[in-house]
Amino acid sequence: MLLRTKIPLSYVFGKIKREVLFVFVYATLIAIEDQFFHVMSLSLPLSVPMVLGTVLSLLLAFKSNQAYDRWWEARIVWGAIVNDSRSLIRQVLCFTDAPYAPQEISAWVERFTNRQIAWSYSLGMALRNKMDVEKIRRYLAPEELAFITKHDNLPNALLELHARDLRYALNEGWVNSYQQVELDATLTRLTDSMGKCERIKNTVFPVTYTLYTHFSLFFFVLLLPFALLEIFGVLEVLMVVAISSAFFLIEKMAIHLQDPFEGKPTDTPVTAIARTIEVNLKQMIGDKNLPKENMPLASTYYVM
């Protein structure tokens, strides 16, 4: 996630520097040929690239909308994860009741809370393909670590441990069957959110659509200098670069937004959201050992 509001032009245009360089060289060669060599007639009606530009605009608009929908859905899902995590611990705190085993229940609630925090972090790492068990080791007991490392899907294994703990609480009489059903419903919602994130992660944006759009864009760029040459002369180089940059930036924006879990600056800030969950849950159980807030440097971009 980009944490700075004033993004420098070097960062923005750095994403399309190769494309802009190609357009600049190509348009310059066309202008030089027209001014000095006159080997062939380079005139083209302006209506030709205008029609192609209109079609291209529709394609890019559709792609941008679809990409933004994927990014926004990912953010909505992680908002639901925050809400359900809070609801889960609130239910655990309010439902558990055993007057003759307060210390045992307190330890059980703390273990349950830390496991939910570990689940939040592990889900974010799994979606970015950067799973590191060491980063969640401090939240889990040794036997829990041994259990989850046997699974390919660590977040799913942590939810299974949640379910086992709820069954244990039911057998011990800490919660009744109705409360256990409510807690299990919250776990089901967390599982649904995890599945939605995995669907967004594993569903690839149609490659053919991206390829055809990119091909149409370059075809438009190749035709544009011939249409602007008679109107602007040598200045067509600047006009072609400016118009092409706008189209390239829109395409690049859509490409970045369509994959919200790839470790890009435009990602859904899963680590920052998981940290928010950790702070909220620890405060709910009275834990004063809160994580420090990440303070970005003035000239640095962070992927959270």
PDB file of C-alpha atoms in Angstrom:
ATOM      1  CA  MET A   1       0.000   0.000   0.000  1.00  0.00           C
ATOM      2  CA  LEU A   2       1.321   3.467  -0.885  1.00  0.00           C
ATOM      3  CA  LEU A   3       1.656   5.455   2.311  1.00  0.00           C
ATOM      4  CA  ARG A   4       2.613   8.814   0.809  1.00  0.00           C
ATOM      5  CA  THR A   5       0.017  11.189  -0.591  1.00  0.00           C
ATOM      6  CA  LYS A   6       2.447  13.139  -2.781  1.00  0.00           C
ATOM      7  CA  ILE A   7       3.713  10.571  -5.264  1.00  0.00           C
ATOM      8  CA  PRO A   8       6.635  11.884  -7.361  1.00  0.00           C
ATOM      9  CA  LEU A   9       6.436  11.846 -11.141  1.00  0.00           C
ATOM     10  CA  SER A  10       9.582   9.715 -11.223  1.00  0.00           C
ATOM     11  CA  TYR A  11       7.654   6.919  -9.520  1.00  0.00           C
ATOM     12  CA  VAL A  12       4.575   7.294 -11.750  1.00  0.00           C
ATOM     13  CA  PHE A  13       6.352   7.469 -15.080  1.00  0.00           C
ATOM     14  CA  GLY A  14       8.991   4.985 -13.967  1.00  0.00           C
ATOM     15  CA  LYS A  15       6.364   2.299 -14.492  1.00  0.00           C
ATOM     16  CA  ILE A  16       6.096   3.101 -18.213  1.00  0.00           C
ATOM     17  CA  LYS A  17       9.605   4.380 -18.989  1.00  0.00           C
ATOM     18  CA  ARG A  18      10.304   1.638 -21.539  1.00  0.00           C
ATOM     19  CA  GLU A  19       7.064   2.239 -23.386  1.00  0.00           C
ATOM     20  CA  VAL A  20       7.582   6.025 -23.374  1.00  0.00           C
ATOM     21  CA  LEU A  21      11.153   5.614 -24.634  1.00  0.00           C
ATOM     22  CA  PHE A  22       9.939   3.414 -27.479  1.00  0.00           C
ATOM     23  CA  VAL A  23       7.228   5.920 -28.440  1.00  0.00           C
ATOM     24  CA  PHE A  24       9.670   8.832 -28.294  1.00  0.00           C
ATOM     25  CA  VAL A  25      12.229   7.119 -30.522  1.00  0.00           C
ATOM     26  CA  TYR A  26       9.576   5.923 -32.959  1.00  0.00           C
ATOM     27  CA  ALA A  27       7.852   9.319 -33.240  1.00  0.00           C
ATOM     28  CA  THR A  28      11.218  11.071 -33.610  1.00  0.00           C
ATOM     29  CA  LEU A  29      12.222   8.795 -36.498  1.00  0.00           C
ATOM     30  CA  ILE A  30       8.914   9.536 -38.232  1.00  0.00           C
ATOM     31  CA  ALA A  31       9.441  13.296 -37.806  1.00  0.00           C
ATOM     32  CA  ILE A  32      13.040  13.138 -39.093  1.00  0.00           C
ATOM     33  CA  GLU A  33      11.997  11.168 -42.150  1.00  0.00           C
ATOM     34  CA  ASP A  34       9.244  13.673 -42.924  1.00  0.00           C
ATOM     35  CA  GLN A  35      11.506  16.702 -42.492  1.00  0.00           C
ATOM     36  CA  PHE A  36      14.641  15.568 -44.316  1.00  0.00           C
ATOM     37  CA  PHE A  37      14.210  12.436 -46.434  1.00  0.00           C
ATOM     38  CA  HIS A  38      10.647  12.338 -47.808  1.00  0.00           C
ATOM     39  CA  VAL A  39      11.053   8.731 -48.891  1.00  0.00           C
ATOM     40  CA  MET A  40       7.334   8.122 -48.645  1.00  0.00           C
ATOM     41  CA  SER A  41       4.140   9.980 -47.963  1.00  0.00           C
ATOM     42  CA  LEU A  42       3.412   9.883 -44.231  1.00  0.00           C
ATOM     43  CA  SER A  43      -0.065  11.396 -44.257  1.00  0.00           C
ATOM     44  CA  LEU A  44      -2.952   9.615 -42.543  1.00  0.00           C
ATOM     45  CA  PRO A  45      -6.477  10.884 -41.816  1.00  0.00           C
ATOM     46  CA  LEU A  46      -6.917  11.774 -38.166  1.00  0.00           C
ATOM     47  CA  SER A  47     -10.191   9.874 -38.075  1.00  0.00           C
ATOM     48  CA  VAL A  48      -8.375   6.517 -38.346  1.00  0.00           C
ATOM     49  CA  PRO A  49      -6.522   6.669 -35.005  1.00  0.00           C
ATOM     50  CA  MET A  50      -9.518   8.463 -33.479  1.00  0.00           C
ATOM     51  CA  VAL A  51     -11.757   5.469 -34.155  1.00  0.00           C
ATOM     52  CA  LEU A  52      -9.137   3.086 -32.837  1.00  0.00           C
ATOM     53  CA  GLY A  53      -8.575   5.346 -29.804  1.00  0.00           C
ATOM     54  CA  THR A  54     -12.286   5.308 -29.008  1.00  0.00           C
ATOM     55  CA  VAL A  55     -12.394   1.514 -29.119  1.00  0.00           C
ATOM     56  CA  LEU A  56      -9.215   1.356 -27.042  1.00  0.00           C
ATOM     57  CA  SER A  57     -10.700   3.722 -24.453  1.00  0.00           C
ATOM     58  CA  LEU A  58     -13.687   1.419 -24.023  1.00  0.00           C
ATOM     59  CA  LEU A  59     -11.407  -1.601 -23.613  1.00  0.00           C
ATOM     60  CA  LEU A  60      -9.239   0.164 -21.024  1.00  0.00           C
ATOM     61  CA  ALA A  61     -12.296   1.465 -19.157  1.00  0.00           C
ATOM     62  CA  PHE A  62     -13.724  -2.044 -18.902  1.00  0.00           C
ATOM     63  CA  LYS A  63     -10.385  -3.464 -17.777  1.00  0.00           C
ATOM     64  CA  SER A  64      -9.876  -0.720 -15.195  1.00  0.00           C
ATOM     65  CA  ASN A  65     -13.357  -1.228 -13.762  1.00  0.00           C
ATOM     66  CA  GLN A  66     -12.876  -4.977 -13.480  1.00  0.00           C
ATOM     67  CA  ALA A  67      -9.444  -4.552 -11.900  1.00  0.00           C
ATOM     68  CA  TYR A  68     -10.783  -2.039  -9.370  1.00  0.00           C
ATOM     69  CA  ASP A  69     -13.667  -4.377  -8.530  1.00  0.00           C
ATOM     70  CA  ARG A  70     -11.157  -7.119  -7.671  1.00  0.00           C
ATOM     71  CA  TRP A  71      -9.114  -4.729  -5.520  1.00  0.00           C
ATOM     72  CA  TRP A  72     -12.195  -3.357  -3.750  1.00  0.00           C
ATOM     73  CA  GLU A  73     -13.601  -6.821  -3.133  1.00  0.00           C
ATOM     74  CA  ALA A  74     -10.309  -7.819  -1.506  1.00  0.00           C
ATOM     75  CA  ARG A  75     -10.516  -4.774   0.762  1.00  0.00           C
ATOM     76  CA  ILE A  76     -14.138  -5.552   1.672  1.00  0.00           C
ATOM     77  CA  VAL A  77     -13.203  -9.138   2.555  1.00  0.00           C
ATOM     78  CA  TRP A  78     -10.389  -7.975   4.827  1.00  0.00           C
ATOM     79  CA  GLY A  79     -12.768  -5.531   6.473  1.00  0.00           C
ATOM     80  CA  ALA A  80     -15.030  -8.480   7.238  1.00  0.00           C
ATOM     81  CA  ILE A  81     -12.031 -10.359   8.648  1.00  0.00           C
ATOM     82  CA  VAL A  82     -11.410  -7.492  11.077  1.00  0.00           C
ATOM     83  CA  ASN A  83     -15.045  -7.479  12.195  1.00  0.00           C
ATOM     84  CA  ASP A  84     -15.293 -11.258  12.576  1.00  0.00           C
ATOM     85  CA  SER A  85     -12.009 -11.430  14.500  1.00  0.00           C
ATOM     86  CA  ARG A  86     -13.305  -8.897  16.989  1.00  0.00           C
ATOM     87  CA  SER A  87     -16.653 -10.696  17.191  1.00  0.00           C
ATOM     88  CA  LEU A  88     -14.960 -14.046  17.780  1.00  0.00           C
ATOM     89  CA  ILE A  89     -12.914 -12.870  20.756  1.00  0.00           C
ATOM     90  CA  ARG A  90     -15.835 -10.894  22.150  1.00  0.00           C
ATOM     91  CA  GLN A  91     -17.952 -14.039  22.044  1.00  0.00           C
ATOM     92  CA  VAL A  92     -15.200 -16.092  23.641  1.00  0.00           C
ATOM     93  CA  LEU A  93     -14.829 -13.552  26.458  1.00  0.00           C
ATOM     94  CA  CYS A  94     -18.559 -13.208  27.086  1.00  0.00           C
ATOM     95  CA  PHE A  95     -19.663 -16.823  26.657  1.00  0.00           C
ATOM     96  CA  THR A  96     -17.048 -18.668  28.730  1.00  0.00           C
ATOM     97  CA  ASP A  97     -18.088 -19.216  32.308  1.00  0.00           C
ATOM     98  CA  ALA A  98     -16.579 -21.560  34.896  1.00  0.00           C
ATOM     99  CA  PRO A  99     -16.415 -20.196  38.464  1.00  0.00           C
ATOM    100  CA  TYR A 100     -14.142 -23.025  39.647  1.00  0.00           C
ATOM    101  CA  ALA A 101     -11.527 -22.750  36.875  1.00  0.00           C
ATOM    102  CA  PRO A 102     -10.926 -19.031  36.207  1.00  0.00           C
ATOM    103  CA  GLN A 103      -7.183 -19.390  35.609  1.00  0.00           C
ATOM    104  CA  GLU A 104      -7.612 -22.247  33.179  1.00  0.00           C
ATOM    105  CA  ILE A 105     -10.233 -20.299  31.224  1.00  0.00           C
ATOM    106  CA  SER A 106      -8.033 -17.192  31.210  1.00  0.00           C
ATOM    107  CA  ALA A 107      -5.155 -19.186  29.737  1.00  0.00           C
ATOM    108  CA  TRP A 108      -7.509 -20.770  27.193  1.00  0.00           C
ATOM    109  CA  VAL A 109      -8.854 -17.372  26.096  1.00  0.00           C
ATOM    110  CA  GLU A 110      -5.337 -15.964  25.767  1.00  0.00           C
ATOM    111  CA  ARG A 111      -4.229 -18.944  23.688  1.00  0.00           C
ATOM    112  CA  PHE A 112      -7.329 -18.617  21.504  1.00  0.00           C
ATOM    113  CA  THR A 113      -6.730 -14.889  20.983  1.00  0.00           C
ATOM    114  CA  ASN A 114      -3.066 -15.305  20.074  1.00  0.00           C
ATOM    115  CA  ARG A 115      -4.007 -18.023  17.606  1.00  0.00           C
ATOM    116  CA  GLN A 116      -6.498 -15.680  15.924  1.00  0.00           C
ATOM    117  CA  ILE A 117      -3.773 -13.044  15.635  1.00  0.00           C
ATOM    118  CA  ALA A 118      -1.464 -15.640  14.095  1.00  0.00           C
ATOM    119  CA  TRP A 119      -4.239 -16.585  11.669  1.00  0.00           C
ATOM    120  CA  SER A 120      -4.549 -12.989  10.450  1.00  0.00           C
ATOM    121  CA  TYR A 121      -0.838 -12.658   9.793  1.00  0.00           C
ATOM    122  CA  SER A 122      -0.541 -16.121   8.250  1.00  0.00           C
ATOM    123  CA  LEU A 123      -3.416 -15.474   5.837  1.00  0.00           C
ATOM    124  CA  GLY A 124      -1.725 -12.320   4.552  1.00  0.00           C
ATOM    125  CA  MET A 125       1.597 -14.115   4.104  1.00  0.00           C
ATOM    126  CA  ALA A 126      -0.087 -17.052   2.369  1.00  0.00           C
ATOM    127  CA  LEU A 127      -1.853 -14.754  -0.098  1.00  0.00           C
ATOM    128  CA  ARG A 128       1.461 -13.102  -0.964  1.00  0.00           C
ATOM    129  CA  ASN A 129       3.277 -16.448  -1.211  1.00  0.00           C
ATOM    130  CA  LYS A 130       5.652 -15.329   1.547  1.00  0.00           C
ATOM    131  CA  MET A 131       4.788 -17.727   4.333  1.00  0.00           C
ATOM    132  CA  ASP A 132       7.248 -17.487   7.218  1.00  0.00           C
ATOM    133  CA  VAL A 133       6.351 -19.553  10.281  1.00  0.00           C
ATOM    134  CA  GLU A 134       8.961 -17.708  12.349  1.00  0.00           C
ATOM    135  CA  LYS A 135       6.880 -14.532  12.183  1.00  0.00           C
ATOM    136  CA  ILE A 136       3.944 -16.196  13.964  1.00  0.00           C
ATOM    137  CA  ARG A 137       5.923 -18.472  16.279  1.00  0.00           C
ATOM    138  CA  ARG A 138       5.523 -16.151  19.273  1.00  0.00           C
ATOM    139  CA  TYR A 139       1.740 -16.401  19.081  1.00  0.00           C
ATOM    140  CA  LEU A 140       1.531 -20.187  19.153  1.00  0.00           C
ATOM    141  CA  ALA A 141       2.353 -23.010  21.543  1.00  0.00           C
ATOM    142  CA  PRO A 142       4.958 -25.598  20.416  1.00  0.00           C
ATOM    143  CA  GLU A 143       2.309 -28.281  19.875  1.00  0.00           C
ATOM    144  CA  GLU A 144       0.273 -25.886  17.742  1.00  0.00           C
ATOM    145  CA  LEU A 145       3.316 -25.104  15.602  1.00  0.00           C
ATOM    146  CA  ALA A 146       3.995 -28.793  15.174  1.00  0.00           C
ATOM    147  CA  PHE A 147       0.397 -29.306  14.057  1.00  0.00           C
ATOM    148  CA  ILE A 148       0.158 -26.503  11.497  1.00  0.00           C
ATOM    149  CA  THR A 149       3.529 -27.237   9.876  1.00  0.00           C
ATOM    150  CA  LYS A 150       2.101 -30.570   8.716  1.00  0.00           C
ATOM    151  CA  HIS A 151      -0.439 -28.700   6.554  1.00  0.00           C
ATOM    152  CA  ASP A 152       0.038 -26.894   3.269  1.00  0.00           C
ATOM    153  CA  ASN A 153      -2.645 -24.362   4.183  1.00  0.00           C
ATOM    154  CA  LEU A 154      -1.546 -22.936   7.526  1.00  0.00           C
ATOM    155  CA  PRO A 155      -4.499 -20.548   8.029  1.00  0.00           C
ATOM    156  CA  ASN A 156      -6.923 -23.430   7.530  1.00  0.00           C
ATOM    157  CA  ALA A 157      -4.988 -25.520  10.066  1.00  0.00           C
ATOM    158  CA  LEU A 158      -5.245 -22.681  12.604  1.00  0.00           C
ATOM    159  CA  LEU A 159      -9.020 -22.555  12.141  1.00  0.00           C
ATOM    160  CA  GLU A 160      -9.120 -26.297  12.749  1.00  0.00           C
ATOM    161  CA  LEU A 161      -7.336 -25.728  16.068  1.00  0.00           C
ATOM    162  CA  HIS A 162      -9.958 -23.082  16.858  1.00  0.00           C
ATOM    163  CA  ALA A 163     -12.705 -25.633  16.247  1.00  0.00           C
ATOM    164  CA  ARG A 164     -10.991 -28.216  18.465  1.00  0.00           C
ATOM    165  CA  ASP A 165     -10.684 -25.681  21.277  1.00  0.00           C
ATOM    166  CA  LEU A 166     -14.381 -24.874  21.003  1.00  0.00           C
ATOM    167  CA  ARG A 167     -15.228 -28.549  21.254  1.00  0.00           C
ATOM    168  CA  TYR A 168     -12.991 -28.777  24.335  1.00  0.00           C
ATOM    169  CA  ALA A 169     -14.751 -25.769  25.905  1.00  0.00           C
ATOM    170  CA  LEU A 170     -18.125 -27.390  25.210  1.00  0.00           C
ATOM    171  CA  ASN A 171     -17.044 -30.684  26.792  1.00  0.00           C
ATOM    172  CA  GLU A 172     -15.694 -28.844  29.838  1.00  0.00           C
ATOM    173  CA  GLY A 173     -18.957 -26.952  30.248  1.00  0.00           C
ATOM    174  CA  TRP A 174     -17.385 -23.520  29.693  1.00  0.00           C
ATOM    175  CA  VAL A 175     -19.880 -22.816  26.892  1.00  0.00           C
ATOM    176  CA  ASN A 176     -23.244 -24.374  26.171  1.00  0.00           C
ATOM    177  CA  SER A 177     -24.332 -25.880  22.884  1.00  0.00           C
ATOM    178  CA  TYR A 178     -26.105 -22.720  21.708  1.00  0.00           C
ATOM    179  CA  GLN A 179     -23.034 -20.598  22.366  1.00  0.00           C
ATOM    180  CA  GLN A 180     -20.863 -23.147  20.607  1.00  0.00           C
ATOM    181  CA  VAL A 181     -23.086 -22.865  17.533  1.00  0.00           C
ATOM    182  CA  GLU A 182     -22.663 -19.077  17.502  1.00  0.00           C
ATOM    183  CA  LEU A 183     -18.900 -19.368  17.841  1.00  0.00           C
ATOM    184  CA  ASP A 184     -18.779 -21.931  15.065  1.00  0.00           C
ATOM    185  CA  ALA A 185     -20.815 -19.602  12.838  1.00  0.00           C
ATOM    186  CA  THR A 186     -18.167 -16.921  13.315  1.00  0.00           C
ATOM    187  CA  LEU A 187     -15.454 -19.419  12.383  1.00  0.00           C
ATOM    188  CA  THR A 188     -17.463 -20.279   9.277  1.00  0.00           C
ATOM    189  CA  ARG A 189     -17.522 -16.620   8.259  1.00  0.00           C
ATOM    190  CA  LEU A 190     -13.751 -16.441   8.694  1.00  0.00           C
ATOM    191  CA  THR A 191     -13.414 -19.534   6.516  1.00  0.00           C
ATOM    192  CA  ASP A 192     -15.635 -17.925   3.884  1.00  0.00           C
ATOM    193  CA  SER A 193     -13.474 -14.782   3.907  1.00  0.00           C
ATOM    194  CA  MET A 194     -10.339 -16.877   3.537  1.00  0.00           C
ATOM    195  CA  GLY A 195     -11.900 -18.688   0.581  1.00  0.00           C
ATOM    196  CA  LYS A 196     -12.873 -15.404  -1.085  1.00  0.00           C
ATOM    197  CA  CYS A 197      -9.295 -14.136  -0.782  1.00  0.00           C
ATOM    198  CA  GLU A 198      -7.970 -17.365  -2.257  1.00  0.00           C
ATOM    199  CA  ARG A 199     -10.456 -17.105  -5.119  1.00  0.00           C
ATOM    200  CA  ILE A 200      -9.246 -13.582  -5.955  1.00  0.00           C
ATOM    201  CA  LYS A 201      -5.637 -14.729  -5.663  1.00  0.00           C
ATOM    202  CA  ASN A 202      -6.003 -17.842  -7.813  1.00  0.00           C
ATOM    203  CA  THR A 203      -8.380 -16.487 -10.467  1.00  0.00           C
ATOM    204  CA  VAL A 204      -6.152 -15.043 -13.156  1.00  0.00           C
ATOM    205  CA  PHE A 205      -7.390 -12.034 -15.109  1.00  0.00           C
ATOM    206  CA  PRO A 206      -8.026 -13.273 -18.705  1.00  0.00           C
ATOM    207  CA  VAL A 207      -4.645 -13.236 -20.427  1.00  0.00           C
ATOM    208  CA  THR A 208      -6.157 -13.004 -23.910  1.00  0.00           C
ATOM    209  CA  TYR A 209      -8.042  -9.831 -22.974  1.00  0.00           C
ATOM    210  CA  THR A 210      -4.854  -8.245 -21.622  1.00  0.00           C
ATOM    211  CA  LEU A 211      -2.879  -9.322 -24.686  1.00  0.00           C
ATOM    212  CA  TYR A 212      -5.417  -7.985 -27.173  1.00  0.00           C
ATOM    213  CA  THR A 213      -5.715  -4.690 -25.310  1.00  0.00           C
ATOM    214  CA  HIS A 214      -1.938  -4.290 -25.245  1.00  0.00           C
ATOM    215  CA  PHE A 215      -1.718  -5.117 -28.952  1.00  0.00           C
ATOM    216  CA  SER A 216      -4.447  -2.580 -29.775  1.00  0.00           C
ATOM    217  CA  LEU A 217      -2.663   0.056 -27.725  1.00  0.00           C
ATOM    218  CA  PHE A 218       0.620  -0.375 -29.588  1.00  0.00           C
ATOM    219  CA  PHE A 219      -1.181  -0.407 -32.941  1.00  0.00           C
ATOM    220  CA  PHE A 220      -2.802   2.898 -31.951  1.00  0.00           C
ATOM    221  CA  VAL A 221       0.605   4.328 -31.020  1.00  0.00           C
ATOM    222  CA  LEU A 222       2.085   3.227 -34.348  1.00  0.00           C
ATOM    223  CA  LEU A 223      -0.641   5.025 -36.320  1.00  0.00           C
ATOM    224  CA  LEU A 224      -0.848   8.191 -34.205  1.00  0.00           C
ATOM    225  CA  PRO A 225       2.334   9.972 -35.502  1.00  0.00           C
ATOM    226  CA  PHE A 226       1.168   9.747 -39.118  1.00  0.00           C
ATOM    227  CA  ALA A 227      -2.134  11.462 -38.253  1.00  0.00           C
ATOM    228  CA  LEU A 228      -0.569  14.264 -36.194  1.00  0.00           C
ATOM    229  CA  LEU A 229       2.355  14.992 -38.494  1.00  0.00           C
ATOM    230  CA  GLU A 230       0.557  17.401 -40.833  1.00  0.00           C
ATOM    231  CA  ILE A 231      -1.105  19.254 -37.960  1.00  0.00           C
ATOM    232  CA  PHE A 232       1.797  19.691 -35.516  1.00  0.00           C
ATOM    233  CA  GLY A 233       4.897  19.017 -37.611  1.00  0.00           C
ATOM    234  CA  VAL A 234       7.908  18.185 -35.453  1.00  0.00           C
ATOM    235  CA  LEU A 235       5.869  18.882 -32.336  1.00  0.00           C
ATOM    236  CA  GLU A 236       3.949  15.671 -33.056  1.00  0.00           C
ATOM    237  CA  VAL A 237       6.674  13.891 -31.090  1.00  0.00           C
ATOM    238  CA  LEU A 238       5.596  15.587 -27.873  1.00  0.00           C
ATOM    239  CA  MET A 239       1.912  15.121 -28.632  1.00  0.00           C
ATOM    240  CA  VAL A 240       2.339  11.409 -29.363  1.00  0.00           C
ATOM    241  CA  VAL A 241       4.355  10.897 -26.181  1.00  0.00           C
ATOM    242  CA  ALA A 242       1.761  12.751 -24.071  1.00  0.00           C
ATOM    243  CA  ILE A 243      -1.247  10.917 -25.518  1.00  0.00           C
ATOM    244  CA  SER A 244       0.472   7.542 -25.388  1.00  0.00           C
ATOM    245  CA  SER A 245       1.605   8.078 -21.783  1.00  0.00           C
ATOM    246  CA  ALA A 246      -1.994   8.608 -20.688  1.00  0.00           C
ATOM    247  CA  PHE A 247      -3.095   5.324 -22.266  1.00  0.00           C
ATOM    248  CA  PHE A 248      -0.073   3.415 -20.938  1.00  0.00           C
ATOM    249  CA  LEU A 249      -0.635   4.739 -17.399  1.00  0.00           C
ATOM    250  CA  ILE A 250      -4.281   3.648 -17.414  1.00  0.00           C
ATOM    251  CA  GLU A 251      -3.279   0.193 -18.618  1.00  0.00           C
ATOM    252  CA  LYS A 252      -0.532  -0.084 -15.989  1.00  0.00           C
ATOM    253  CA  MET A 253      -2.912   1.037 -13.247  1.00  0.00           C
ATOM    254  CA  ALA A 254      -5.360  -1.708 -14.202  1.00  0.00           C
ATOM    255  CA  ILE A 255      -2.588  -4.320 -14.249  1.00  0.00           C
ATOM    256  CA  HIS A 256      -1.502  -3.370 -10.716  1.00  0.00           C
ATOM    257  CA  LEU A 257      -5.017  -3.259  -9.267  1.00  0.00           C
ATOM    258  CA  GLN A 258      -6.159  -6.578 -10.728  1.00  0.00           C
ATOM    259  CA  ASP A 259      -3.845  -8.552  -8.392  1.00  0.00           C
ATOM    260  CA  PRO A 260      -4.285  -7.158  -4.850  1.00  0.00           C
ATOM    261  CA  PHE A 261      -2.106  -9.800  -3.141  1.00  0.00           C
ATOM    262  CA  GLU A 262       1.134  -9.669  -5.143  1.00  0.00           C
ATOM    263  CA  GLY A 263       3.291  -7.510  -2.882  1.00  0.00           C
ATOM    264  CA  LYS A 264       2.891  -4.361  -4.992  1.00  0.00           C
ATOM    265  CA  PRO A 265       2.489  -0.825  -3.604  1.00  0.00           C
ATOM    266  CA  THR A 266      -1.156  -0.906  -4.721  1.00  0.00           C
ATOM    267  CA  ASP A 267      -1.856  -4.078  -2.715  1.00  0.00           C
ATOM    268  CA  THR A 268      -4.496  -4.508  -0.072  1.00  0.00           C
ATOM    269  CA  PRO A 269      -2.539  -3.651   3.130  1.00  0.00           C
ATOM    270  CA  VAL A 270      -2.955  -7.083   4.722  1.00  0.00           C
ATOM    271  CA  THR A 271      -0.037  -6.709   7.156  1.00  0.00           C
ATOM    272  CA  ALA A 272      -1.285  -3.364   8.453  1.00  0.00           C
ATOM    273  CA  ILE A 273      -4.805  -4.764   8.819  1.00  0.00           C
ATOM    274  CA  ALA A 274      -3.465  -7.804  10.681  1.00  0.00           C
ATOM    275  CA  ARG A 275      -1.584  -5.459  13.008  1.00  0.00           C
ATOM    276  CA  THR A 276      -4.848  -3.605  13.691  1.00  0.00           C
ATOM    277  CA  ILE A 277      -6.469  -6.923  14.543  1.00  0.00           C
ATOM    278  CA  GLU A 278      -3.603  -7.748  16.906  1.00  0.00           C
ATOM    279  CA  VAL A 279      -3.891  -4.424  18.731  1.00  0.00           C
ATOM    280  CA  ASN A 280      -7.662  -4.700  19.093  1.00  0.00           C
ATOM    281  CA  LEU A 281      -7.673  -8.305  20.290  1.00  0.00           C
ATOM    282  CA  LYS A 282      -4.848  -7.830  22.778  1.00  0.00           C
ATOM    283  CA  GLN A 283      -6.591  -4.829  24.270  1.00  0.00           C
ATOM    284  CA  MET A 284      -9.779  -6.870  24.586  1.00  0.00           C
ATOM    285  CA  ILE A 285      -8.021  -9.456  26.770  1.00  0.00           C
ATOM    286  CA  GLY A 286      -6.018  -6.841  28.705  1.00  0.00           C
ATOM    287  CA  ASP A 287      -2.631  -7.621  27.147  1.00  0.00           C
ATOM    288  CA  LYS A 288      -0.362  -4.554  27.376  1.00  0.00           C
ATOM    289  CA  ASN A 289       2.313  -5.964  25.052  1.00  0.00           C
ATOM    290  CA  LEU A 290       1.139  -4.215  21.889  1.00  0.00           C
ATOM    291  CA  PRO A 291       3.077  -4.168  18.616  1.00  0.00           C
ATOM    292  CA  LYS A 292       4.898  -1.008  17.628  1.00  0.00           C
ATOM    293  CA  GLU A 293       3.460   1.051  14.807  1.00  0.00           C
ATOM    294  CA  ASN A 294       5.409   1.044  11.556  1.00  0.00           C
ATOM    295  CA  MET A 295       6.573   4.585  10.835  1.00  0.00           C
ATOM    296  CA  PRO A 296       7.573   5.000   7.189  1.00  0.00           C
ATOM    297  CA  LEU A 297      10.469   7.229   6.227  1.00  0.00           C
ATOM    298  CA  ALA A 298       9.645  10.437   4.400  1.00  0.00           C
ATOM    299  CA  SER A 299      11.033   9.176   1.072  1.00  0.00           C
ATOM    300  CA  THR A 300      10.021   5.548   1.314  1.00  0.00           C
ATOM    301  CA  TYR A 301       7.122   3.479   0.036  1.00  0.00           C
ATOM    302  CA  TYR A 302       5.990   0.563   2.148  1.00  0.00           C
ATOM    303  CA  VAL A 303       4.021  -2.530   1.170  1.00  0.00           C
ATOM    304  CA  MET A 304       1.929  -3.226   4.258  1.00  0.00           C
TER     305      MET A 304
END
